[in-house]
PDB file of C-alpha atoms in Angstrom:
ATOM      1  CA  UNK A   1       4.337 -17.984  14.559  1.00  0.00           C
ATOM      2  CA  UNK A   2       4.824 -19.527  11.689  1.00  0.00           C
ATOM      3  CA  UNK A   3       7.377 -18.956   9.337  1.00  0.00           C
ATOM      4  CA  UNK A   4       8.118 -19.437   5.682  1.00  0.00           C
ATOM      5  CA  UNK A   5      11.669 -18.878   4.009  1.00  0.00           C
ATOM      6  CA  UNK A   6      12.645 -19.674   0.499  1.00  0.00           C
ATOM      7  CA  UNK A   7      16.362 -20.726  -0.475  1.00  0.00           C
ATOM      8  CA  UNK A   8      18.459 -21.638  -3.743  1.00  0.00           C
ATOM      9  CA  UNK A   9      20.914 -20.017  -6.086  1.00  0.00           C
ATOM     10  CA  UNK A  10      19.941 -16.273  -7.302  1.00  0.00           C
ATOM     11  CA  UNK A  11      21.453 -16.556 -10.886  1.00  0.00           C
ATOM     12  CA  UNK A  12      19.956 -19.277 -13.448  1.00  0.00           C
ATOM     13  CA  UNK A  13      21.363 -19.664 -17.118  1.00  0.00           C
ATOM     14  CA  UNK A  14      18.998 -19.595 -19.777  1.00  0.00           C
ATOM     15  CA  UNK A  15      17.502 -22.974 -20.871  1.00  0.00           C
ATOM     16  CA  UNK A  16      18.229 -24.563 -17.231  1.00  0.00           C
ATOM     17  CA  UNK A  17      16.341 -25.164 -14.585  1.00  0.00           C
ATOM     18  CA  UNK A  18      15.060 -22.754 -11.455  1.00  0.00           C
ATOM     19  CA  UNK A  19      15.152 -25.306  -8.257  1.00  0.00           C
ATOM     20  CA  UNK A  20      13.982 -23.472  -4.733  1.00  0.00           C
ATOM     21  CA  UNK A  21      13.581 -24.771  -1.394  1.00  0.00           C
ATOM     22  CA  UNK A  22      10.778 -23.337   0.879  1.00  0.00           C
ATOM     23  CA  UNK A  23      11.800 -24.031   4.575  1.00  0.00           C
ATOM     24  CA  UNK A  24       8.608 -23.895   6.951  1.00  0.00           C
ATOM     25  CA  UNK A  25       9.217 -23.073  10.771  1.00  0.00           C
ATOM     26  CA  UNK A  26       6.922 -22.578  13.758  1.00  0.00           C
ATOM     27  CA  UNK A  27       4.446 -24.669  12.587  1.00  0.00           C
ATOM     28  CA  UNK A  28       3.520 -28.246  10.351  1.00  0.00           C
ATOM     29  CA  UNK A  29       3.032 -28.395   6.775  1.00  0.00           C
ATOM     30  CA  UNK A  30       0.501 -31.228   7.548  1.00  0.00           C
ATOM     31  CA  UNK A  31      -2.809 -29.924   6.519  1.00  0.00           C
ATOM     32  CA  UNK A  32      -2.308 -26.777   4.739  1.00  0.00           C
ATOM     33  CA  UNK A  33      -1.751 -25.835   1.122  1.00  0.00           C
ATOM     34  CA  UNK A  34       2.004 -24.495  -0.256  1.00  0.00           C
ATOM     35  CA  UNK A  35       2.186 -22.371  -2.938  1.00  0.00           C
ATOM     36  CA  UNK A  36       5.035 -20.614  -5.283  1.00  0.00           C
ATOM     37  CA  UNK A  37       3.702 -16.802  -6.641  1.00  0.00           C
ATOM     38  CA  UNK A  38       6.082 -15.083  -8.458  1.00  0.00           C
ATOM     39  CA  UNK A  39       6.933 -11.133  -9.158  1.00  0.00           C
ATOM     40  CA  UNK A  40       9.247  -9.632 -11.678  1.00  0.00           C
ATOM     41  CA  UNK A  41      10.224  -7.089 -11.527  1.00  0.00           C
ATOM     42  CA  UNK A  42       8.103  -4.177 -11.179  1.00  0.00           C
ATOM     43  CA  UNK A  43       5.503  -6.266 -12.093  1.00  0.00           C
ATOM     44  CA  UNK A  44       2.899  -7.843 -11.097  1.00  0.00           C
ATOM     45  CA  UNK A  45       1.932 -11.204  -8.599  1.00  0.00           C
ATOM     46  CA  UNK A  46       1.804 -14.603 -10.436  1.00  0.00           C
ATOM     47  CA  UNK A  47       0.491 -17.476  -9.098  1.00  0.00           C
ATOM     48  CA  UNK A  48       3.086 -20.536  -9.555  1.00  0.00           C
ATOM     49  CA  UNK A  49       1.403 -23.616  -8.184  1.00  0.00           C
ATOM     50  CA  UNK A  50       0.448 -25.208  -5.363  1.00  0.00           C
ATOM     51  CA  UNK A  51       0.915 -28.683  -2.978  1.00  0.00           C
ATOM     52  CA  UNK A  52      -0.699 -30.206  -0.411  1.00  0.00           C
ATOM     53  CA  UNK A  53       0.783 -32.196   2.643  1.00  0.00           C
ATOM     54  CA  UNK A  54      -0.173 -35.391   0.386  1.00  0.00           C
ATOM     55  CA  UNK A  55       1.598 -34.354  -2.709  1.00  0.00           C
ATOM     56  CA  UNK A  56      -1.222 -33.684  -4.581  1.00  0.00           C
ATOM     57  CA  UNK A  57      -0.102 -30.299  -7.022  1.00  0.00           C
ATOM     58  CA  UNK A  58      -2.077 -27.814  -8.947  1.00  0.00           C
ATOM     59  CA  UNK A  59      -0.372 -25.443 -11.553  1.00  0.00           C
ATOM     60  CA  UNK A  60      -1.181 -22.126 -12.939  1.00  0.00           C
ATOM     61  CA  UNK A  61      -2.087 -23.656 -16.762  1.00  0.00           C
ATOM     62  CA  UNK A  62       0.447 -20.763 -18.180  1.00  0.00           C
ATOM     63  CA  UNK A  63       3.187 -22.740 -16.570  1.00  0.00           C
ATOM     64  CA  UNK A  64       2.156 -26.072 -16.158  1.00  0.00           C
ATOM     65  CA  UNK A  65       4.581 -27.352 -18.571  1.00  0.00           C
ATOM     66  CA  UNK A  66       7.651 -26.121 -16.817  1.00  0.00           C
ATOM     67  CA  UNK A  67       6.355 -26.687 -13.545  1.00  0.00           C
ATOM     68  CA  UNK A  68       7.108 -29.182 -10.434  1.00  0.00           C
ATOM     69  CA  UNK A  69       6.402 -28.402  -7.062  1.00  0.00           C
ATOM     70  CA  UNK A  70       7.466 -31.462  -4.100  1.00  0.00           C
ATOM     71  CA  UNK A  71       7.060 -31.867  -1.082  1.00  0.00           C
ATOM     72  CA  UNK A  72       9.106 -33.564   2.242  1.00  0.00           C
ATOM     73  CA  UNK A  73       7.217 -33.866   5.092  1.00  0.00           C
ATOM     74  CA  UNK A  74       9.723 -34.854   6.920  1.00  0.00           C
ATOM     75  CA  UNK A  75      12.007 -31.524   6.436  1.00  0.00           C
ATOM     76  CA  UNK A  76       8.680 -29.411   6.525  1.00  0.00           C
ATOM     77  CA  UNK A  77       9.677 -28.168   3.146  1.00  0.00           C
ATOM     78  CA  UNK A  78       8.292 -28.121   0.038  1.00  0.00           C
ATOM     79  CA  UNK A  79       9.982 -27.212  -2.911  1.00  0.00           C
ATOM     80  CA  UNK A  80       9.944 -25.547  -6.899  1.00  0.00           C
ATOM     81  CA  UNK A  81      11.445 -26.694 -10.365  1.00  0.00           C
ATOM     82  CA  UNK A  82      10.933 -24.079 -13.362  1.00  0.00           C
ATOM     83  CA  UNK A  83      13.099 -25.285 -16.431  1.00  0.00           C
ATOM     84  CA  UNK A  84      13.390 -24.223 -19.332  1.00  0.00           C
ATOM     85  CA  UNK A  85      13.733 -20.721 -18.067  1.00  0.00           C
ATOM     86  CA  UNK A  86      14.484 -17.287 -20.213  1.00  0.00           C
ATOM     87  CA  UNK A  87      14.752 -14.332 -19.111  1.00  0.00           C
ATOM     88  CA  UNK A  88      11.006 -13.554 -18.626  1.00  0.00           C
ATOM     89  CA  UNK A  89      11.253 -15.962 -15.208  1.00  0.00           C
ATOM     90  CA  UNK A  90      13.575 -14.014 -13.915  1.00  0.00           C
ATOM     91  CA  UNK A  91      11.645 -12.712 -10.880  1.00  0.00           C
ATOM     92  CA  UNK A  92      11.312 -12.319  -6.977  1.00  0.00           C
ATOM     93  CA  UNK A  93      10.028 -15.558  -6.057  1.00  0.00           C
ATOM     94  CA  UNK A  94       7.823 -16.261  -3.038  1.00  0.00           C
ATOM     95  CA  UNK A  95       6.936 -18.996  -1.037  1.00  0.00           C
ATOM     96  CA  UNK A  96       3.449 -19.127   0.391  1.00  0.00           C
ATOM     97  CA  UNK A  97       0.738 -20.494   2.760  1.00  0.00           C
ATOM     98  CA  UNK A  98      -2.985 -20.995   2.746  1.00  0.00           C
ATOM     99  CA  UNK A  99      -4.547 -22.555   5.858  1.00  0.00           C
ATOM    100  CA  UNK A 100      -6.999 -24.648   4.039  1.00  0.00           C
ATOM    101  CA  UNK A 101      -8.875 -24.949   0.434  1.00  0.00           C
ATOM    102  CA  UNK A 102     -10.640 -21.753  -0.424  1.00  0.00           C
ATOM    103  CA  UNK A 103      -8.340 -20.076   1.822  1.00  0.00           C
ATOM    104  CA  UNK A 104      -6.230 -16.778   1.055  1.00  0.00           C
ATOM    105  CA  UNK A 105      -2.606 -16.574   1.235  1.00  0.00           C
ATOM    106  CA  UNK A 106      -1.795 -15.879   4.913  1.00  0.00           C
ATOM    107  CA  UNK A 107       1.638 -16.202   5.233  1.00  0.00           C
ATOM    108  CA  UNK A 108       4.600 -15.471   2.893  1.00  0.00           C
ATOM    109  CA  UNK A 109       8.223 -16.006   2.877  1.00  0.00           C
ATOM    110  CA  UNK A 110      10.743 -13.062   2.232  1.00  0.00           C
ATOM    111  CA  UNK A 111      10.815 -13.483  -1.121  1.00  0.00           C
ATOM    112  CA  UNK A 112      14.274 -14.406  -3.107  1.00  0.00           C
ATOM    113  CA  UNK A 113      15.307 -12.516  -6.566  1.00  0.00           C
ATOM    114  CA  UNK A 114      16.135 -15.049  -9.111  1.00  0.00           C
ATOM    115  CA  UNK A 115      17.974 -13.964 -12.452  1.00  0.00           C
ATOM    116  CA  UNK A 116      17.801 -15.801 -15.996  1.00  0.00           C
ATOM    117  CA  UNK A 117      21.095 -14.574 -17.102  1.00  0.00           C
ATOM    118  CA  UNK A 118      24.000 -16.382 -19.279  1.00  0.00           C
TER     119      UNK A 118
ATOM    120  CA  UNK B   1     -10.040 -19.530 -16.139  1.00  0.00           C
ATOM    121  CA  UNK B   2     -11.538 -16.838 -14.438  1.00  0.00           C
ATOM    122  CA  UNK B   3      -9.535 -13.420 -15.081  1.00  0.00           C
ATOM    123  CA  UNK B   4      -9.710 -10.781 -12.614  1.00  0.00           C
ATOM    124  CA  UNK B   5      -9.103  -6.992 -13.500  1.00  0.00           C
ATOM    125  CA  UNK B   6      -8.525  -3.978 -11.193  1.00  0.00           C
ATOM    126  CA  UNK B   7      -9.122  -0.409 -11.776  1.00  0.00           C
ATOM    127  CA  UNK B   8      -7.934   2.683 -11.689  1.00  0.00           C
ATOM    128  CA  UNK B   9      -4.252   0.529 -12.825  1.00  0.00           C
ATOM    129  CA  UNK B  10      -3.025   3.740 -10.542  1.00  0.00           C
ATOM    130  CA  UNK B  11      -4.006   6.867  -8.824  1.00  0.00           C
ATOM    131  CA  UNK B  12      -2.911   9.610  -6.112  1.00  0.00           C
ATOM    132  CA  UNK B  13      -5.021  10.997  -3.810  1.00  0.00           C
ATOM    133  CA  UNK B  14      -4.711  13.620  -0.774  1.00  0.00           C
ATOM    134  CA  UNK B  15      -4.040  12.033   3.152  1.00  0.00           C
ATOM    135  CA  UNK B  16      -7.786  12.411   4.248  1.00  0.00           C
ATOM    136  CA  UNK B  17      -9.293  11.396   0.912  1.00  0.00           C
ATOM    137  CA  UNK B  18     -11.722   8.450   0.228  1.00  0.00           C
ATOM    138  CA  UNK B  19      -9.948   6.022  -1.916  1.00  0.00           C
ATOM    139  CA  UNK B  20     -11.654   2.790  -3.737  1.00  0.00           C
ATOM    140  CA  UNK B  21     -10.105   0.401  -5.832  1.00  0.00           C
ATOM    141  CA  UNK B  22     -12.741  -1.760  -7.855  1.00  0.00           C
ATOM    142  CA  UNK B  23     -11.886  -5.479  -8.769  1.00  0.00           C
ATOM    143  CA  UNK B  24     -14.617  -6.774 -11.399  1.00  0.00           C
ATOM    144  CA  UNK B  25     -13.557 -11.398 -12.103  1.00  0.00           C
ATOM    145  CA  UNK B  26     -15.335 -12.434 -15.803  1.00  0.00           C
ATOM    146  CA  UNK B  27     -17.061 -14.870 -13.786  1.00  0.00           C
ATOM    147  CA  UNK B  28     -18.794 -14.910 -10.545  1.00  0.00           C
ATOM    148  CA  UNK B  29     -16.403 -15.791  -7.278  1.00  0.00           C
ATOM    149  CA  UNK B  30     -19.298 -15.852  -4.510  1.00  0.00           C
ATOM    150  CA  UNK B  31     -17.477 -13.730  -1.873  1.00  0.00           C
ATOM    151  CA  UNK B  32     -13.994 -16.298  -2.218  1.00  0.00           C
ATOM    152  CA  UNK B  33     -11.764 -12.742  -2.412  1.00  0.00           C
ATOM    153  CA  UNK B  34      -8.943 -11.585  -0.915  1.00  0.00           C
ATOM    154  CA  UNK B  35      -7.012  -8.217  -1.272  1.00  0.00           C
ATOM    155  CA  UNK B  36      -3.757  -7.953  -0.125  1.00  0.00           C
ATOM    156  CA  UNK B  37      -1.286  -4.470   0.264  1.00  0.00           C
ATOM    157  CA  UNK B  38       2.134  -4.406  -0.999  1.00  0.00           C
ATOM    158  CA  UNK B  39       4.267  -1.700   0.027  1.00  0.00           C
ATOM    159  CA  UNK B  40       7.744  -0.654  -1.906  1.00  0.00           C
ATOM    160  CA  UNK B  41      10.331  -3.698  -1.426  1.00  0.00           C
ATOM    161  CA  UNK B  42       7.992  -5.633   0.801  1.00  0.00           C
ATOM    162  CA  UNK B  43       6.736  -8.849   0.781  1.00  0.00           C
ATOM    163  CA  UNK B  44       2.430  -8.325   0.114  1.00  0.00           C
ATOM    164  CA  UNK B  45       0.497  -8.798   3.070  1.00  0.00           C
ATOM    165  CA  UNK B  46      -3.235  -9.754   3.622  1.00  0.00           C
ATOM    166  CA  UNK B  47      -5.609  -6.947   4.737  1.00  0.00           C
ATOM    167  CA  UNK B  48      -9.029  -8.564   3.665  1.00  0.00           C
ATOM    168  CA  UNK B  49     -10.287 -12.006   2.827  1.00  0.00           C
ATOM    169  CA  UNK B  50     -14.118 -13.056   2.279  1.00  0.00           C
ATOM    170  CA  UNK B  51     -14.609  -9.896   0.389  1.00  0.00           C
ATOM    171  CA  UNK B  52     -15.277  -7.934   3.470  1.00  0.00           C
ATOM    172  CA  UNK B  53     -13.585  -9.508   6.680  1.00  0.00           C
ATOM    173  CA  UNK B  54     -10.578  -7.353   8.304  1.00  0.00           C
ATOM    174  CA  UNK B  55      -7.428  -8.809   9.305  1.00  0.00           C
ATOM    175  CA  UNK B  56      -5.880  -8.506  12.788  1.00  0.00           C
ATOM    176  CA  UNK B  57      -4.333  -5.243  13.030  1.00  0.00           C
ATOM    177  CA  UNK B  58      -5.278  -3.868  10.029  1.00  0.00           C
ATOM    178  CA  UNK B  59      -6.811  -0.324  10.657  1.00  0.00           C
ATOM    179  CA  UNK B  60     -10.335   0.513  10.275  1.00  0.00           C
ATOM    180  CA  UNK B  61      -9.958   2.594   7.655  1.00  0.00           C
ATOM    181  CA  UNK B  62      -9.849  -0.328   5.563  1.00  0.00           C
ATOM    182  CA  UNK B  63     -13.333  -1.935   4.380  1.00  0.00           C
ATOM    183  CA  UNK B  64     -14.044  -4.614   1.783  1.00  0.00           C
ATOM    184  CA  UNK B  65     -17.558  -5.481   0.009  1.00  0.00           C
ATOM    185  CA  UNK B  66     -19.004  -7.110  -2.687  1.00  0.00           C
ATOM    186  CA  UNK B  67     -19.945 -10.737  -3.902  1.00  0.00           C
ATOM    187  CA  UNK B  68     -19.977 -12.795  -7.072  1.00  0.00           C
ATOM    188  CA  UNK B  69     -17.859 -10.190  -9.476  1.00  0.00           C
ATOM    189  CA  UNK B  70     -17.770  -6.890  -8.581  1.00  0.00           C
ATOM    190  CA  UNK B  71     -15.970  -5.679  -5.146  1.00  0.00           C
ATOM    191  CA  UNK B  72     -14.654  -2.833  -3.770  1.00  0.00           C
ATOM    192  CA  UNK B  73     -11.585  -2.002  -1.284  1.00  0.00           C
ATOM    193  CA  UNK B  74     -11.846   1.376   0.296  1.00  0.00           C
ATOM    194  CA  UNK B  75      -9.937   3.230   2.119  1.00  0.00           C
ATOM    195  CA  UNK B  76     -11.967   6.122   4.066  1.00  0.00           C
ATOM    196  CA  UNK B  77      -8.911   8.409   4.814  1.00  0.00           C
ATOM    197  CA  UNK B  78      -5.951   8.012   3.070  1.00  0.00           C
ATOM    198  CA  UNK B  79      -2.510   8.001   5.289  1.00  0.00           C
ATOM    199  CA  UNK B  80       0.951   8.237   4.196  1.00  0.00           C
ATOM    200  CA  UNK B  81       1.342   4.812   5.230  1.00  0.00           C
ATOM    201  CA  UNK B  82      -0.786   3.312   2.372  1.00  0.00           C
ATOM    202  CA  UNK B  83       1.363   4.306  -0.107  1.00  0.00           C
ATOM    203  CA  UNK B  84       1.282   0.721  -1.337  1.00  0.00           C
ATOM    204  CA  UNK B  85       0.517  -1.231  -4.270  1.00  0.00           C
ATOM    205  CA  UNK B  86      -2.960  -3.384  -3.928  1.00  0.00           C
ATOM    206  CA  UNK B  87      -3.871  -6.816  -5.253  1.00  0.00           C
ATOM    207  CA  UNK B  88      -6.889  -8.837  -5.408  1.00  0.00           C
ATOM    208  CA  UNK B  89      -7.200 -11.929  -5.514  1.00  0.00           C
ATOM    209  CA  UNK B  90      -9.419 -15.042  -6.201  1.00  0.00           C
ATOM    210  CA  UNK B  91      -9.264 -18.260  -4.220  1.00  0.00           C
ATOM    211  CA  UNK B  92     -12.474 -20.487  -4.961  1.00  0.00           C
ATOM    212  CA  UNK B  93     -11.063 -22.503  -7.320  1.00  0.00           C
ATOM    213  CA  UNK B  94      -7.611 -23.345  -8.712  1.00  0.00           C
ATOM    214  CA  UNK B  95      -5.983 -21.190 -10.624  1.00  0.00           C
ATOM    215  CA  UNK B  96      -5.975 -18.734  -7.630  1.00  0.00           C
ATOM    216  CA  UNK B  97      -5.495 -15.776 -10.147  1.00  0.00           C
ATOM    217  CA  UNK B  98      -4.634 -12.034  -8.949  1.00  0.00           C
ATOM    218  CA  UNK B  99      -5.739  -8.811 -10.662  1.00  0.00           C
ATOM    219  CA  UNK B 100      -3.233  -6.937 -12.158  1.00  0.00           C
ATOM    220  CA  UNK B 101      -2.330  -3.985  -9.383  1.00  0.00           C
ATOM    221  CA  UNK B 102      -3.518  -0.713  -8.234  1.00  0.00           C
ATOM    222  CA  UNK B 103      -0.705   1.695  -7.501  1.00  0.00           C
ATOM    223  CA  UNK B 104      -1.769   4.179  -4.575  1.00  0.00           C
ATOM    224  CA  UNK B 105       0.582   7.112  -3.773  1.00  0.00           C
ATOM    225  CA  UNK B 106      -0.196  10.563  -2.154  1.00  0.00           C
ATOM    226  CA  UNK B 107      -0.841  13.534  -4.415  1.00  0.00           C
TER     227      UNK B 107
END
């Protein structure tokens, strides 16, 4: 069973940068595609970005500028940089899985609340 | 980018009522979407993807149709366990965009 769980500090100060880890167990992350979605609070879902095993990226075009996603193969983890961030970012951030291209999202970490707050 | 939008934004319903949740994208997505449920303080999980194809373990009171930009998700008896928020979602071309929400709770 694969499993996806995301990692790194809860609390971010304005105008620095969001860095999270995505940790993927049970399974390779050879072969599938990675992505970062993001909910604030009481909002709704926002698509991040995405990787592939080879490092190539997509990003959502209302981020793009902010946005790095990585990979390591050799950890199985994959990973986010926001900076820049304000308060809007602050949000439950999850990691997530599609099996292939044109594929849903089939697999999601926990999810882990990050704050923009000096 | 294609944008997707979701109506009713929220509604309540009795257990044993029909629900359906509409999800209209400005352009046409061939059958390349998902919808997913999201219950209070849980992480959203996938119910149907290809429009119309049911999960494992997702009950049958679940169905999905529709191609290129108008779909449905319906629920033919509503259960105290839906009580859920519901996304759609594109995924046949990057941006994989989501509609907005529909917020389903028990009148």
């Amino acid at each position: 069973q694969v499993q996806l769980q995301e990692s790194g500090p809860g609390l971010v100060k304005p105008s620095e940068t969001l860095s999270l880890t995505c940790t993927v167990s049970g399974g390779s992350i050879s072969s599938h595609y990675w992505s970062w979605i993001r909910q604030p609070p009481g909002k709704g879902l926002e698509w991040i970005g995405y990787i592939y095993h080879t490092g190539s990226t997509y990003y959502n075009p209302a981020l793009k500028s902010r946005v790095t996603i990585s990979v390591d193969t050799s950890k199985n983890q994959f990973s986010l940089k926001l900076n820049s961030v304000t308060a809007t970012d602050t949000a439950v951030y999850y990691c997530a899985r599609s099996s292939a291209w044109a594929e849903p999202f089939d697999y999601w970490g926990q999810g882990t609340l990050v704050t923009v707050s000096s | 980018d294609i944008q997707l939008t979701q109506s009713p934004s929220s509604l309540s319903a009795s257990v044993g009522d029909r629900v359906t949740i509409t999800c209209r994208a400005s352009q046409g997505i061939s059958f390349y979407l998902a919808w997913y449920q999201q219950k209070p303080g849980k992480v959203p999980e996938l119910l149907i993807s290809a429009a119309s194809t049911l999960q494992s373990g997702v009950p049958s009171r679940f169905s999905g149709s529709g191609s290129g930009t108008d779909f449905t998700l319906t629920l033919s008896s509503l259960q105290p366990e839906d009580v859920a928020t519901y996304y759609c979602q594109k995924y046949n071309s990057a941006p994989w965009t989501f509609g907005q929400g529909t917020k389903v709770e028990i009148k």
